[in-house]
JSON list of C-alpha atoms in Angstrom, two decimals:
[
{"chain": "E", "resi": 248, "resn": "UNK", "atom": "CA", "xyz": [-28.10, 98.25, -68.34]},
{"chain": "E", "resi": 249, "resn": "UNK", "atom": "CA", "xyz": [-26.78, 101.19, -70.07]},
{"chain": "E", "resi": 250, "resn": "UNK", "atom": "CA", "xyz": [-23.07, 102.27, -69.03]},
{"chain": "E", "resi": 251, "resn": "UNK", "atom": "CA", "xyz": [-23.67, 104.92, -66.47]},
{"chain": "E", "resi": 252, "resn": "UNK", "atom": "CA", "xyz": [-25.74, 102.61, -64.43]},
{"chain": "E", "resi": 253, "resn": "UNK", "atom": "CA", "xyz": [-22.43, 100.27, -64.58]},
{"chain": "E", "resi": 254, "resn": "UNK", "atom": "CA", "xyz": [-20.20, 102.74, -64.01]},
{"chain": "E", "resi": 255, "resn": "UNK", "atom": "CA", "xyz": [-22.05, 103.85, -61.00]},
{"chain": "E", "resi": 256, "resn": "UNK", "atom": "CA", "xyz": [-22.48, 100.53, -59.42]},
{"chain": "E", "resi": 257, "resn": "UNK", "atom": "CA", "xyz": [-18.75, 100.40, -59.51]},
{"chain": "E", "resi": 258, "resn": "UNK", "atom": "CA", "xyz": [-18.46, 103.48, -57.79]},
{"chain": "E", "resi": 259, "resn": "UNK", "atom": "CA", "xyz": [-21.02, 102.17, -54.61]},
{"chain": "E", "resi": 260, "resn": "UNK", "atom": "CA", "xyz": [-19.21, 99.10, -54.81]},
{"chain": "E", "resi": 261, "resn": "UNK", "atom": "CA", "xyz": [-15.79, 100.89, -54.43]},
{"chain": "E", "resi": 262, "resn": "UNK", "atom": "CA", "xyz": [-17.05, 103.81, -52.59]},
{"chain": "E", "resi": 263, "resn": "UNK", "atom": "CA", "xyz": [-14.33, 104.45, -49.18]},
{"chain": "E", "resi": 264, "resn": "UNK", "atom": "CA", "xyz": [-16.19, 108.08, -48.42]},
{"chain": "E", "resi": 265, "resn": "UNK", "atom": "CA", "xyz": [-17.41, 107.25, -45.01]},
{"chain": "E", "resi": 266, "resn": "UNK", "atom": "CA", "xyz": [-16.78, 109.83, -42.39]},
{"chain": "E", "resi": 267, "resn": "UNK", "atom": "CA", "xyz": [-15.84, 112.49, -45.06]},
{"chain": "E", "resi": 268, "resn": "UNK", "atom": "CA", "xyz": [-18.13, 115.10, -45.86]},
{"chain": "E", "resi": 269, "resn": "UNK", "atom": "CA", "xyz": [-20.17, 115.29, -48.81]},
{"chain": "E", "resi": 270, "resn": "UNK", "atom": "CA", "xyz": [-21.54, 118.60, -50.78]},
{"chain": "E", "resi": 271, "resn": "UNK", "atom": "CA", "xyz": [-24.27, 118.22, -52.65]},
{"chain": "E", "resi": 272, "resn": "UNK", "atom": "CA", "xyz": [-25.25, 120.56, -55.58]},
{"chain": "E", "resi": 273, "resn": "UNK", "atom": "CA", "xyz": [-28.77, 119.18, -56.54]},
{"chain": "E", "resi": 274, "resn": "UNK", "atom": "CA", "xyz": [-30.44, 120.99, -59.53]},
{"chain": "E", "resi": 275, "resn": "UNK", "atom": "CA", "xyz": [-34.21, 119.75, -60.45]},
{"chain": "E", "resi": 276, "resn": "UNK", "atom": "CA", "xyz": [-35.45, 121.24, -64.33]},
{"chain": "E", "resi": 277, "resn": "UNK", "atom": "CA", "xyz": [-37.96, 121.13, -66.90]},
{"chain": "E", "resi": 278, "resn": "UNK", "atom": "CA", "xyz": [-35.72, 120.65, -69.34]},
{"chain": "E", "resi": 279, "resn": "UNK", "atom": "CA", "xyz": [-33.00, 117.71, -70.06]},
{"chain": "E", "resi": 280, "resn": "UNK", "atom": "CA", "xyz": [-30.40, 119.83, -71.58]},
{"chain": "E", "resi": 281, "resn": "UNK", "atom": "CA", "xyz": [-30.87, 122.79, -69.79]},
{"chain": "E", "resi": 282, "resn": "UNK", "atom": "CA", "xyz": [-30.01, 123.34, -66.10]},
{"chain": "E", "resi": 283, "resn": "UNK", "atom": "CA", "xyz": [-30.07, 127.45, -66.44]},
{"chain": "E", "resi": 284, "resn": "UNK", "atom": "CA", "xyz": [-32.12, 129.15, -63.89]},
{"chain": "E", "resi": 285, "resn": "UNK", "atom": "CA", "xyz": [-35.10, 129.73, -65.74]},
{"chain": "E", "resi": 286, "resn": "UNK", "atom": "CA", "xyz": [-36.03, 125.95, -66.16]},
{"chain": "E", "resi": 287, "resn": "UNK", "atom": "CA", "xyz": [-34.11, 124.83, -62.78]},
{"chain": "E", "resi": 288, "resn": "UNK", "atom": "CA", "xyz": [-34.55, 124.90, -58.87]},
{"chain": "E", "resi": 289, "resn": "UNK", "atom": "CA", "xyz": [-31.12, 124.84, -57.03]},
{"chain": "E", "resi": 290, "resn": "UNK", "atom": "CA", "xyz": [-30.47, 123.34, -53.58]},
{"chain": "E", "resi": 291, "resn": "UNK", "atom": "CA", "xyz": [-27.19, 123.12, -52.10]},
{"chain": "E", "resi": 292, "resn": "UNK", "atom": "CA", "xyz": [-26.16, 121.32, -48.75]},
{"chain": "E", "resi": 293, "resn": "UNK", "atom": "CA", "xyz": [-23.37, 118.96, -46.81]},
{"chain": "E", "resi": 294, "resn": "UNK", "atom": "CA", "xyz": [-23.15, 116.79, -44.39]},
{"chain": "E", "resi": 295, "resn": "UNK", "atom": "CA", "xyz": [-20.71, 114.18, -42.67]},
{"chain": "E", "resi": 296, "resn": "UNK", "atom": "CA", "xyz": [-21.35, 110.85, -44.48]},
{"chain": "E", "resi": 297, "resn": "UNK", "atom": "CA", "xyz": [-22.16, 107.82, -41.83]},
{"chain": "E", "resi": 298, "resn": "UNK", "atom": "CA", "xyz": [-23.39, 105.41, -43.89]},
{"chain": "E", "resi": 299, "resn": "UNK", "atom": "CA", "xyz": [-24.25, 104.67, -47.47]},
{"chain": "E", "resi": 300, "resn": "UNK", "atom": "CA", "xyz": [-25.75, 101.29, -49.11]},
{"chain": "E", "resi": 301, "resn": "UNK", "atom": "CA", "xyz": [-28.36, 100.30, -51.53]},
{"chain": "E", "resi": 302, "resn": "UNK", "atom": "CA", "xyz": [-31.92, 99.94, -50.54]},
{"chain": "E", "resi": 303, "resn": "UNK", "atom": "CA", "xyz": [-33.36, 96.82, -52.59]},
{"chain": "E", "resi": 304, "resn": "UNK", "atom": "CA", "xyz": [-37.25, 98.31, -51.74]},
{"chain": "E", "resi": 305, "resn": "UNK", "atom": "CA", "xyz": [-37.75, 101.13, -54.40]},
{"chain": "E", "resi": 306, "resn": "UNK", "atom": "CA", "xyz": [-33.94, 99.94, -55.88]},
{"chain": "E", "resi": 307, "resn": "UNK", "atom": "CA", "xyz": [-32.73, 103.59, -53.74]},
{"chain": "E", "resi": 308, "resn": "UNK", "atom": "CA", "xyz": [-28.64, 104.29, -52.98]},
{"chain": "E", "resi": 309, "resn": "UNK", "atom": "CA", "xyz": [-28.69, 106.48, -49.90]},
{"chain": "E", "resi": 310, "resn": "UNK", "atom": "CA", "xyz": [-26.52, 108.45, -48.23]},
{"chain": "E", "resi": 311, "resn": "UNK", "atom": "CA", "xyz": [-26.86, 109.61, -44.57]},
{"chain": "E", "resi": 312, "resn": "UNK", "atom": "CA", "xyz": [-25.32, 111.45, -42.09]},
{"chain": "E", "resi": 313, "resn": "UNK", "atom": "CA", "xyz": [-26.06, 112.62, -38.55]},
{"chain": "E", "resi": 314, "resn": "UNK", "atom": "CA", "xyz": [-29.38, 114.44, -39.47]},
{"chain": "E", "resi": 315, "resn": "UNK", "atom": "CA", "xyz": [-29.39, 114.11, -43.17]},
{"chain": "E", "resi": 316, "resn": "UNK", "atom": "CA", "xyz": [-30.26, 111.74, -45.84]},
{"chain": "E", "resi": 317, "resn": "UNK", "atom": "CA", "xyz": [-30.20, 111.63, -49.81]},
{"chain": "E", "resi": 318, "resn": "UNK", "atom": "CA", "xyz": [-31.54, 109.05, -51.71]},
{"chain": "E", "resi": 319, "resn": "UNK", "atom": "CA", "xyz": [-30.84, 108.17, -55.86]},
{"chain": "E", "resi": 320, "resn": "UNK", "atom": "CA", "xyz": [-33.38, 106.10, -57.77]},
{"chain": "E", "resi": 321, "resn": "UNK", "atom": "CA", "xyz": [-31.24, 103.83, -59.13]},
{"chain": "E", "resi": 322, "resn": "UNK", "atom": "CA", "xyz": [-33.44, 102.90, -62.06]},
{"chain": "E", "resi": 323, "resn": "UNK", "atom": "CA", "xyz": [-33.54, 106.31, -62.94]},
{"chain": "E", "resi": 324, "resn": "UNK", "atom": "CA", "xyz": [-30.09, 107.15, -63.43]},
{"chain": "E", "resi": 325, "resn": "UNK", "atom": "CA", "xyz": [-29.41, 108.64, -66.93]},
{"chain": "E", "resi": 326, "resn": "UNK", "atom": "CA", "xyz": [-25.62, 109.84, -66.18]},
{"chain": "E", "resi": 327, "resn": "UNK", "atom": "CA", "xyz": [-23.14, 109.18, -64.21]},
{"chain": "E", "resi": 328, "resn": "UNK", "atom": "CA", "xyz": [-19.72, 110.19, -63.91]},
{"chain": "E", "resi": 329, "resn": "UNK", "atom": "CA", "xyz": [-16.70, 111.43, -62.53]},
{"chain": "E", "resi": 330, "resn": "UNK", "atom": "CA", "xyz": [-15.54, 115.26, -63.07]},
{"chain": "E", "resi": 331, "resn": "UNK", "atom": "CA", "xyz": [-12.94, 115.71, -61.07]},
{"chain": "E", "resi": 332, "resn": "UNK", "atom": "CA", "xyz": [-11.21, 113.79, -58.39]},
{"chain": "E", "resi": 333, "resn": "UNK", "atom": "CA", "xyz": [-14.38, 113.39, -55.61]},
{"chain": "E", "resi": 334, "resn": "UNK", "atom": "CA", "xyz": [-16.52, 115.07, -57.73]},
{"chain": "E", "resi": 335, "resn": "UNK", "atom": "CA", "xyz": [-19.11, 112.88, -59.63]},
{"chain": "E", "resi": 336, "resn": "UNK", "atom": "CA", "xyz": [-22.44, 114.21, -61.41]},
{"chain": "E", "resi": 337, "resn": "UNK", "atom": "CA", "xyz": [-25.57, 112.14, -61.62]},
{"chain": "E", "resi": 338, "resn": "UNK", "atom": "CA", "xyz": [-28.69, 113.00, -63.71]},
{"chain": "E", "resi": 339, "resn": "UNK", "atom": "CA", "xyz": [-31.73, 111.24, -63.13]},
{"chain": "E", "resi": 340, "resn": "UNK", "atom": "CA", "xyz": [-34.86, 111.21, -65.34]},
{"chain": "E", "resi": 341, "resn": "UNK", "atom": "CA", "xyz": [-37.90, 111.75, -62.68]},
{"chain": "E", "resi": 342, "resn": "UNK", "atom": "CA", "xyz": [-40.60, 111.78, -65.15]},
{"chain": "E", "resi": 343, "resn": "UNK", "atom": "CA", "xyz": [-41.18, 112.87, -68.67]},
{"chain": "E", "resi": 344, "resn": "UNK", "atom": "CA", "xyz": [-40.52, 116.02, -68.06]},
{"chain": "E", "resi": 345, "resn": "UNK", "atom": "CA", "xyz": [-38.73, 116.36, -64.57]},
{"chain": "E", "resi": 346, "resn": "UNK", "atom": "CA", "xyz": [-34.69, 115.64, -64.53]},
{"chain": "E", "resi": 347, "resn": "UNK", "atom": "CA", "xyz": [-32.77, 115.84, -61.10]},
{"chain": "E", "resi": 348, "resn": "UNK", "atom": "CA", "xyz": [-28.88, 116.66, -61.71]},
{"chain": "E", "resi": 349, "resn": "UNK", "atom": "CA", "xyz": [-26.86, 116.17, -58.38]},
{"chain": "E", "resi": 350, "resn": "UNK", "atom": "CA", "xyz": [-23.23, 116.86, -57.82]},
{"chain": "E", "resi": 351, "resn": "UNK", "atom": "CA", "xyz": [-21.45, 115.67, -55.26]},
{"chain": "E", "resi": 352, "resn": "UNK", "atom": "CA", "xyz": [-18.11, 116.64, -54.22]},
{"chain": "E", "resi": 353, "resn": "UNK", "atom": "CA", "xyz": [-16.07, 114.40, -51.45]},
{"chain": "E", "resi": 354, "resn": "UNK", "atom": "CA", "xyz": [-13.99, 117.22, -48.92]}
]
């Protein structure tokens, strides 16, 4: 288990985020190194955080809130760490040649 993994697993097992709202700054590329918009598509959105907890079918972490939902493959993760205080960034490796890069700031 490479260190991101670990050092996100400490972060669900910690995580005290529930009834705060998350923003999430989700960027999906071509390219590993380069989240610019000519490789990238961007989606931004928040929502009030109700529950979060680790799905064991398809190893997912989720996140949901009244209406939403956001789900991390947690065999996929390639980074993982904390920017700022609440705000951590997340890169996952979707396939060969598809990266997802989510942000995700605690308000």
């Amino acid at each position: 288990m490479n260190d991101s993994k670990k050092r996100f697993i400490d972060f669900i097992e910690t995580f005290n985020f529930i009834g705060k709202r998350i923003k999430i700054n989700e960027a999906i590329s071509i390219s590993r190194n380069n989240f610019d918009r000519h490789f990238t598509s961007f989606s931004n959105f928040e929502f009030v955080i109700v529950n979060a907890g680790i799905r064991f079918s398809g190893a997912k972490v989720f996140f949901s809130g009244e209406n939403s939902n956001y789900e991390i493959r947690f065999d996929l993760i390639a980074e993982f760490g904390e920017m700022e205080s609440n705000e951590f960034q997340l890169v996952e490796i979707l396939s060969e040649n598809v990266y997802r890069k989510s942000v995700f700031i605690f308000i």
